[in-house]
JSON list of C-alpha atoms in Angstrom, two decimals:
[
{"chain": "A", "resi": 1, "resn": "UNK", "atom": "CA", "xyz": [101.91, 120.51, 116.34]},
{"chain": "A", "resi": 2, "resn": "UNK", "atom": "CA", "xyz": [103.15, 117.41, 114.57]},
{"chain": "A", "resi": 3, "resn": "UNK", "atom": "CA", "xyz": [106.79, 116.62, 114.02]},
{"chain": "A", "resi": 4, "resn": "UNK", "atom": "CA", "xyz": [108.21, 114.23, 111.45]},
{"chain": "A", "resi": 5, "resn": "UNK", "atom": "CA", "xyz": [108.23, 110.71, 112.83]},
{"chain": "A", "resi": 6, "resn": "UNK", "atom": "CA", "xyz": [108.27, 107.23, 111.24]},
{"chain": "A", "resi": 7, "resn": "UNK", "atom": "CA", "xyz": [104.46, 107.01, 110.96]},
{"chain": "A", "resi": 8, "resn": "UNK", "atom": "CA", "xyz": [104.12, 110.41, 109.27]},
{"chain": "A", "resi": 9, "resn": "UNK", "atom": "CA", "xyz": [107.11, 109.71, 107.02]},
{"chain": "A", "resi": 10, "resn": "UNK", "atom": "CA", "xyz": [105.74, 106.33, 105.87]},
{"chain": "A", "resi": 11, "resn": "UNK", "atom": "CA", "xyz": [102.26, 107.85, 105.44]},
{"chain": "A", "resi": 12, "resn": "UNK", "atom": "CA", "xyz": [103.68, 110.62, 103.22]},
{"chain": "A", "resi": 13, "resn": "UNK", "atom": "CA", "xyz": [105.92, 108.28, 101.20]},
{"chain": "A", "resi": 14, "resn": "UNK", "atom": "CA", "xyz": [103.07, 105.82, 100.53]},
{"chain": "A", "resi": 15, "resn": "UNK", "atom": "CA", "xyz": [100.76, 108.68, 99.54]},
{"chain": "A", "resi": 16, "resn": "UNK", "atom": "CA", "xyz": [103.38, 109.99, 97.11]},
{"chain": "A", "resi": 17, "resn": "UNK", "atom": "CA", "xyz": [103.85, 106.49, 95.68]},
{"chain": "A", "resi": 18, "resn": "UNK", "atom": "CA", "xyz": [100.07, 106.11, 95.31]},
{"chain": "A", "resi": 19, "resn": "UNK", "atom": "CA", "xyz": [99.90, 109.42, 93.43]},
{"chain": "A", "resi": 20, "resn": "UNK", "atom": "CA", "xyz": [102.57, 108.29, 90.96]},
{"chain": "A", "resi": 21, "resn": "UNK", "atom": "CA", "xyz": [101.24, 104.74, 90.56]},
{"chain": "A", "resi": 22, "resn": "UNK", "atom": "CA", "xyz": [97.67, 106.00, 90.28]},
{"chain": "A", "resi": 23, "resn": "UNK", "atom": "CA", "xyz": [98.64, 108.33, 87.44]},
{"chain": "A", "resi": 24, "resn": "UNK", "atom": "CA", "xyz": [100.31, 105.43, 85.65]},
{"chain": "A", "resi": 25, "resn": "UNK", "atom": "CA", "xyz": [97.23, 103.26, 86.15]},
{"chain": "A", "resi": 26, "resn": "UNK", "atom": "CA", "xyz": [94.93, 105.97, 84.82]},
{"chain": "A", "resi": 27, "resn": "UNK", "atom": "CA", "xyz": [97.01, 106.25, 81.63]},
{"chain": "A", "resi": 28, "resn": "UNK", "atom": "CA", "xyz": [97.81, 102.56, 81.11]},
{"chain": "A", "resi": 29, "resn": "UNK", "atom": "CA", "xyz": [95.81, 99.94, 79.26]},
{"chain": "A", "resi": 30, "resn": "UNK", "atom": "CA", "xyz": [93.06, 98.47, 81.42]},
{"chain": "A", "resi": 31, "resn": "UNK", "atom": "CA", "xyz": [92.18, 94.83, 82.07]},
{"chain": "A", "resi": 32, "resn": "UNK", "atom": "CA", "xyz": [95.69, 93.44, 81.66]},
{"chain": "A", "resi": 33, "resn": "UNK", "atom": "CA", "xyz": [97.51, 91.35, 84.24]},
{"chain": "A", "resi": 34, "resn": "UNK", "atom": "CA", "xyz": [99.91, 94.29, 84.71]},
{"chain": "A", "resi": 35, "resn": "UNK", "atom": "CA", "xyz": [96.94, 96.58, 85.43]},
{"chain": "A", "resi": 36, "resn": "UNK", "atom": "CA", "xyz": [95.56, 94.13, 87.98]},
{"chain": "A", "resi": 37, "resn": "UNK", "atom": "CA", "xyz": [98.94, 93.68, 89.69]},
{"chain": "A", "resi": 38, "resn": "UNK", "atom": "CA", "xyz": [99.65, 97.41, 89.82]},
{"chain": "A", "resi": 39, "resn": "UNK", "atom": "CA", "xyz": [96.06, 97.99, 90.93]},
{"chain": "A", "resi": 40, "resn": "UNK", "atom": "CA", "xyz": [96.55, 95.70, 93.92]},
{"chain": "A", "resi": 41, "resn": "UNK", "atom": "CA", "xyz": [99.74, 97.56, 94.86]},
{"chain": "A", "resi": 42, "resn": "UNK", "atom": "CA", "xyz": [97.78, 100.84, 94.60]},
{"chain": "A", "resi": 43, "resn": "UNK", "atom": "CA", "xyz": [94.90, 99.48, 96.72]},
{"chain": "A", "resi": 44, "resn": "UNK", "atom": "CA", "xyz": [97.30, 98.23, 99.41]},
{"chain": "A", "resi": 45, "resn": "UNK", "atom": "CA", "xyz": [99.16, 101.55, 99.38]},
{"chain": "A", "resi": 46, "resn": "UNK", "atom": "CA", "xyz": [95.91, 103.49, 99.70]},
{"chain": "A", "resi": 47, "resn": "UNK", "atom": "CA", "xyz": [94.71, 101.22, 102.52]},
{"chain": "A", "resi": 48, "resn": "UNK", "atom": "CA", "xyz": [98.01, 101.75, 104.34]},
{"chain": "A", "resi": 49, "resn": "UNK", "atom": "CA", "xyz": [97.85, 105.54, 103.86]},
{"chain": "A", "resi": 50, "resn": "UNK", "atom": "CA", "xyz": [94.27, 105.67, 105.17]},
{"chain": "A", "resi": 51, "resn": "UNK", "atom": "CA", "xyz": [95.00, 103.29, 108.06]},
{"chain": "A", "resi": 52, "resn": "UNK", "atom": "CA", "xyz": [98.16, 105.12, 109.12]},
{"chain": "A", "resi": 53, "resn": "UNK", "atom": "CA", "xyz": [96.18, 108.36, 109.32]},
{"chain": "A", "resi": 54, "resn": "UNK", "atom": "CA", "xyz": [94.51, 107.03, 112.48]},
{"chain": "A", "resi": 55, "resn": "UNK", "atom": "CA", "xyz": [97.89, 107.10, 114.22]},
{"chain": "A", "resi": 56, "resn": "UNK", "atom": "CA", "xyz": [98.28, 110.78, 113.28]},
{"chain": "A", "resi": 57, "resn": "UNK", "atom": "CA", "xyz": [95.98, 112.97, 115.31]},
{"chain": "A", "resi": 58, "resn": "UNK", "atom": "CA", "xyz": [96.03, 116.17, 117.25]},
{"chain": "A", "resi": 59, "resn": "UNK", "atom": "CA", "xyz": [95.77, 116.28, 121.05]},
{"chain": "A", "resi": 60, "resn": "UNK", "atom": "CA", "xyz": [92.04, 116.99, 120.75]},
{"chain": "A", "resi": 61, "resn": "UNK", "atom": "CA", "xyz": [91.58, 113.75, 118.80]},
{"chain": "A", "resi": 62, "resn": "UNK", "atom": "CA", "xyz": [90.43, 112.85, 115.31]},
{"chain": "A", "resi": 63, "resn": "UNK", "atom": "CA", "xyz": [89.58, 115.44, 112.66]},
{"chain": "A", "resi": 64, "resn": "UNK", "atom": "CA", "xyz": [87.45, 115.53, 109.52]},
{"chain": "A", "resi": 65, "resn": "UNK", "atom": "CA", "xyz": [90.32, 113.98, 107.58]},
{"chain": "A", "resi": 66, "resn": "UNK", "atom": "CA", "xyz": [89.84, 110.75, 109.52]},
{"chain": "A", "resi": 67, "resn": "UNK", "atom": "CA", "xyz": [86.29, 110.59, 108.20]},
{"chain": "A", "resi": 68, "resn": "UNK", "atom": "CA", "xyz": [87.79, 110.70, 104.72]},
{"chain": "A", "resi": 69, "resn": "UNK", "atom": "CA", "xyz": [90.08, 107.83, 105.72]},
{"chain": "A", "resi": 70, "resn": "UNK", "atom": "CA", "xyz": [87.08, 105.70, 106.71]},
{"chain": "A", "resi": 71, "resn": "UNK", "atom": "CA", "xyz": [85.36, 106.64, 103.44]},
{"chain": "A", "resi": 72, "resn": "UNK", "atom": "CA", "xyz": [88.53, 105.73, 101.52]},
{"chain": "A", "resi": 73, "resn": "UNK", "atom": "CA", "xyz": [88.75, 102.29, 103.13]},
{"chain": "A", "resi": 74, "resn": "UNK", "atom": "CA", "xyz": [85.09, 101.58, 102.36]},
{"chain": "A", "resi": 75, "resn": "UNK", "atom": "CA", "xyz": [85.53, 102.88, 98.80]},
{"chain": "A", "resi": 76, "resn": "UNK", "atom": "CA", "xyz": [88.55, 100.65, 98.24]},
{"chain": "A", "resi": 77, "resn": "UNK", "atom": "CA", "xyz": [86.50, 97.59, 99.16]},
{"chain": "A", "resi": 78, "resn": "UNK", "atom": "CA", "xyz": [83.67, 98.78, 96.90]},
{"chain": "A", "resi": 79, "resn": "UNK", "atom": "CA", "xyz": [86.04, 99.50, 93.99]},
{"chain": "A", "resi": 80, "resn": "UNK", "atom": "CA", "xyz": [87.67, 96.06, 94.21]},
{"chain": "A", "resi": 81, "resn": "UNK", "atom": "CA", "xyz": [84.27, 94.37, 94.55]},
{"chain": "A", "resi": 82, "resn": "UNK", "atom": "CA", "xyz": [83.03, 96.18, 91.44]},
{"chain": "A", "resi": 83, "resn": "UNK", "atom": "CA", "xyz": [86.06, 95.00, 89.48]},
{"chain": "A", "resi": 84, "resn": "UNK", "atom": "CA", "xyz": [85.59, 91.41, 90.64]},
{"chain": "A", "resi": 85, "resn": "UNK", "atom": "CA", "xyz": [81.91, 91.55, 89.68]},
{"chain": "A", "resi": 86, "resn": "UNK", "atom": "CA", "xyz": [82.85, 93.03, 86.28]},
{"chain": "A", "resi": 87, "resn": "UNK", "atom": "CA", "xyz": [81.00, 96.26, 87.02]},
{"chain": "A", "resi": 88, "resn": "UNK", "atom": "CA", "xyz": [83.69, 98.15, 85.17]},
{"chain": "A", "resi": 89, "resn": "UNK", "atom": "CA", "xyz": [81.92, 101.54, 85.01]},
{"chain": "A", "resi": 90, "resn": "UNK", "atom": "CA", "xyz": [81.40, 101.48, 88.79]},
{"chain": "A", "resi": 91, "resn": "UNK", "atom": "CA", "xyz": [84.99, 100.34, 89.33]},
{"chain": "A", "resi": 92, "resn": "UNK", "atom": "CA", "xyz": [86.37, 103.08, 87.06]},
{"chain": "A", "resi": 93, "resn": "UNK", "atom": "CA", "xyz": [84.24, 105.81, 88.67]},
{"chain": "A", "resi": 94, "resn": "UNK", "atom": "CA", "xyz": [85.16, 104.71, 92.20]},
{"chain": "A", "resi": 95, "resn": "UNK", "atom": "CA", "xyz": [88.89, 104.49, 91.57]},
{"chain": "A", "resi": 96, "resn": "UNK", "atom": "CA", "xyz": [89.11, 107.75, 89.62]},
{"chain": "A", "resi": 97, "resn": "UNK", "atom": "CA", "xyz": [87.08, 109.51, 92.32]},
{"chain": "A", "resi": 98, "resn": "UNK", "atom": "CA", "xyz": [89.38, 108.18, 95.03]},
{"chain": "A", "resi": 99, "resn": "UNK", "atom": "CA", "xyz": [92.48, 109.16, 93.11]},
{"chain": "A", "resi": 100, "resn": "UNK", "atom": "CA", "xyz": [91.38, 112.77, 92.70]},
{"chain": "A", "resi": 101, "resn": "UNK", "atom": "CA", "xyz": [89.45, 113.13, 95.95]},
{"chain": "A", "resi": 102, "resn": "UNK", "atom": "CA", "xyz": [91.51, 111.20, 98.47]},
{"chain": "A", "resi": 103, "resn": "UNK", "atom": "CA", "xyz": [94.93, 111.84, 96.94]},
{"chain": "A", "resi": 104, "resn": "UNK", "atom": "CA", "xyz": [95.08, 114.93, 94.78]},
{"chain": "A", "resi": 105, "resn": "UNK", "atom": "CA", "xyz": [92.62, 117.28, 96.50]},
{"chain": "A", "resi": 106, "resn": "UNK", "atom": "CA", "xyz": [93.48, 116.13, 100.02]},
{"chain": "A", "resi": 107, "resn": "UNK", "atom": "CA", "xyz": [97.17, 116.18, 99.10]},
{"chain": "A", "resi": 108, "resn": "UNK", "atom": "CA", "xyz": [96.91, 119.81, 98.07]},
{"chain": "A", "resi": 109, "resn": "UNK", "atom": "CA", "xyz": [95.64, 120.65, 101.57]},
{"chain": "A", "resi": 110, "resn": "UNK", "atom": "CA", "xyz": [98.86, 119.18, 103.01]},
{"chain": "A", "resi": 111, "resn": "UNK", "atom": "CA", "xyz": [100.79, 121.85, 101.11]},
{"chain": "A", "resi": 112, "resn": "UNK", "atom": "CA", "xyz": [99.20, 124.71, 103.03]},
{"chain": "A", "resi": 113, "resn": "UNK", "atom": "CA", "xyz": [101.87, 126.71, 104.87]},
{"chain": "A", "resi": 114, "resn": "UNK", "atom": "CA", "xyz": [100.58, 125.78, 108.34]},
{"chain": "A", "resi": 115, "resn": "UNK", "atom": "CA", "xyz": [100.74, 122.00, 107.68]},
{"chain": "A", "resi": 116, "resn": "UNK", "atom": "CA", "xyz": [103.82, 119.84, 108.33]},
{"chain": "A", "resi": 117, "resn": "UNK", "atom": "CA", "xyz": [104.51, 119.01, 104.67]},
{"chain": "A", "resi": 118, "resn": "UNK", "atom": "CA", "xyz": [103.68, 122.57, 103.62]},
{"chain": "A", "resi": 119, "resn": "UNK", "atom": "CA", "xyz": [106.15, 123.99, 106.12]},
{"chain": "A", "resi": 120, "resn": "UNK", "atom": "CA", "xyz": [108.85, 121.64, 104.83]},
{"chain": "A", "resi": 121, "resn": "UNK", "atom": "CA", "xyz": [108.15, 122.53, 101.19]},
{"chain": "A", "resi": 122, "resn": "UNK", "atom": "CA", "xyz": [107.72, 126.28, 101.58]},
{"chain": "A", "resi": 123, "resn": "UNK", "atom": "CA", "xyz": [110.65, 126.46, 104.00]},
{"chain": "A", "resi": 124, "resn": "UNK", "atom": "CA", "xyz": [112.90, 124.67, 101.48]},
{"chain": "A", "resi": 125, "resn": "UNK", "atom": "CA", "xyz": [111.79, 127.05, 98.73]},
{"chain": "A", "resi": 126, "resn": "UNK", "atom": "CA", "xyz": [112.69, 130.05, 100.85]}
]
């Protein structure tokens, strides 16, 4: 069973920041210098979240979630490459898919009562 430690805390904080920043990016005007700057912050946050996940594992080793982390890292490179090559539809699809798949859907799994974040949340709510 995991306990809160600096790696898990930073992982959770960066994921929360990526959720908020990603929502702002999805709503904001695209193609501006502000979008590009915020996009780089989001990409770096996502890369850090995915990379930190490799330091969080159970005694039996890696789980399916680590496969998603590899996929996320590859997708980040692909999404940035698409933007740099002006393949905007591919860039948009990749980034939106990562936001909902790697952050929102996966994030919801962390709220299950048997998970560390879920225990903290549900325990605080009574």
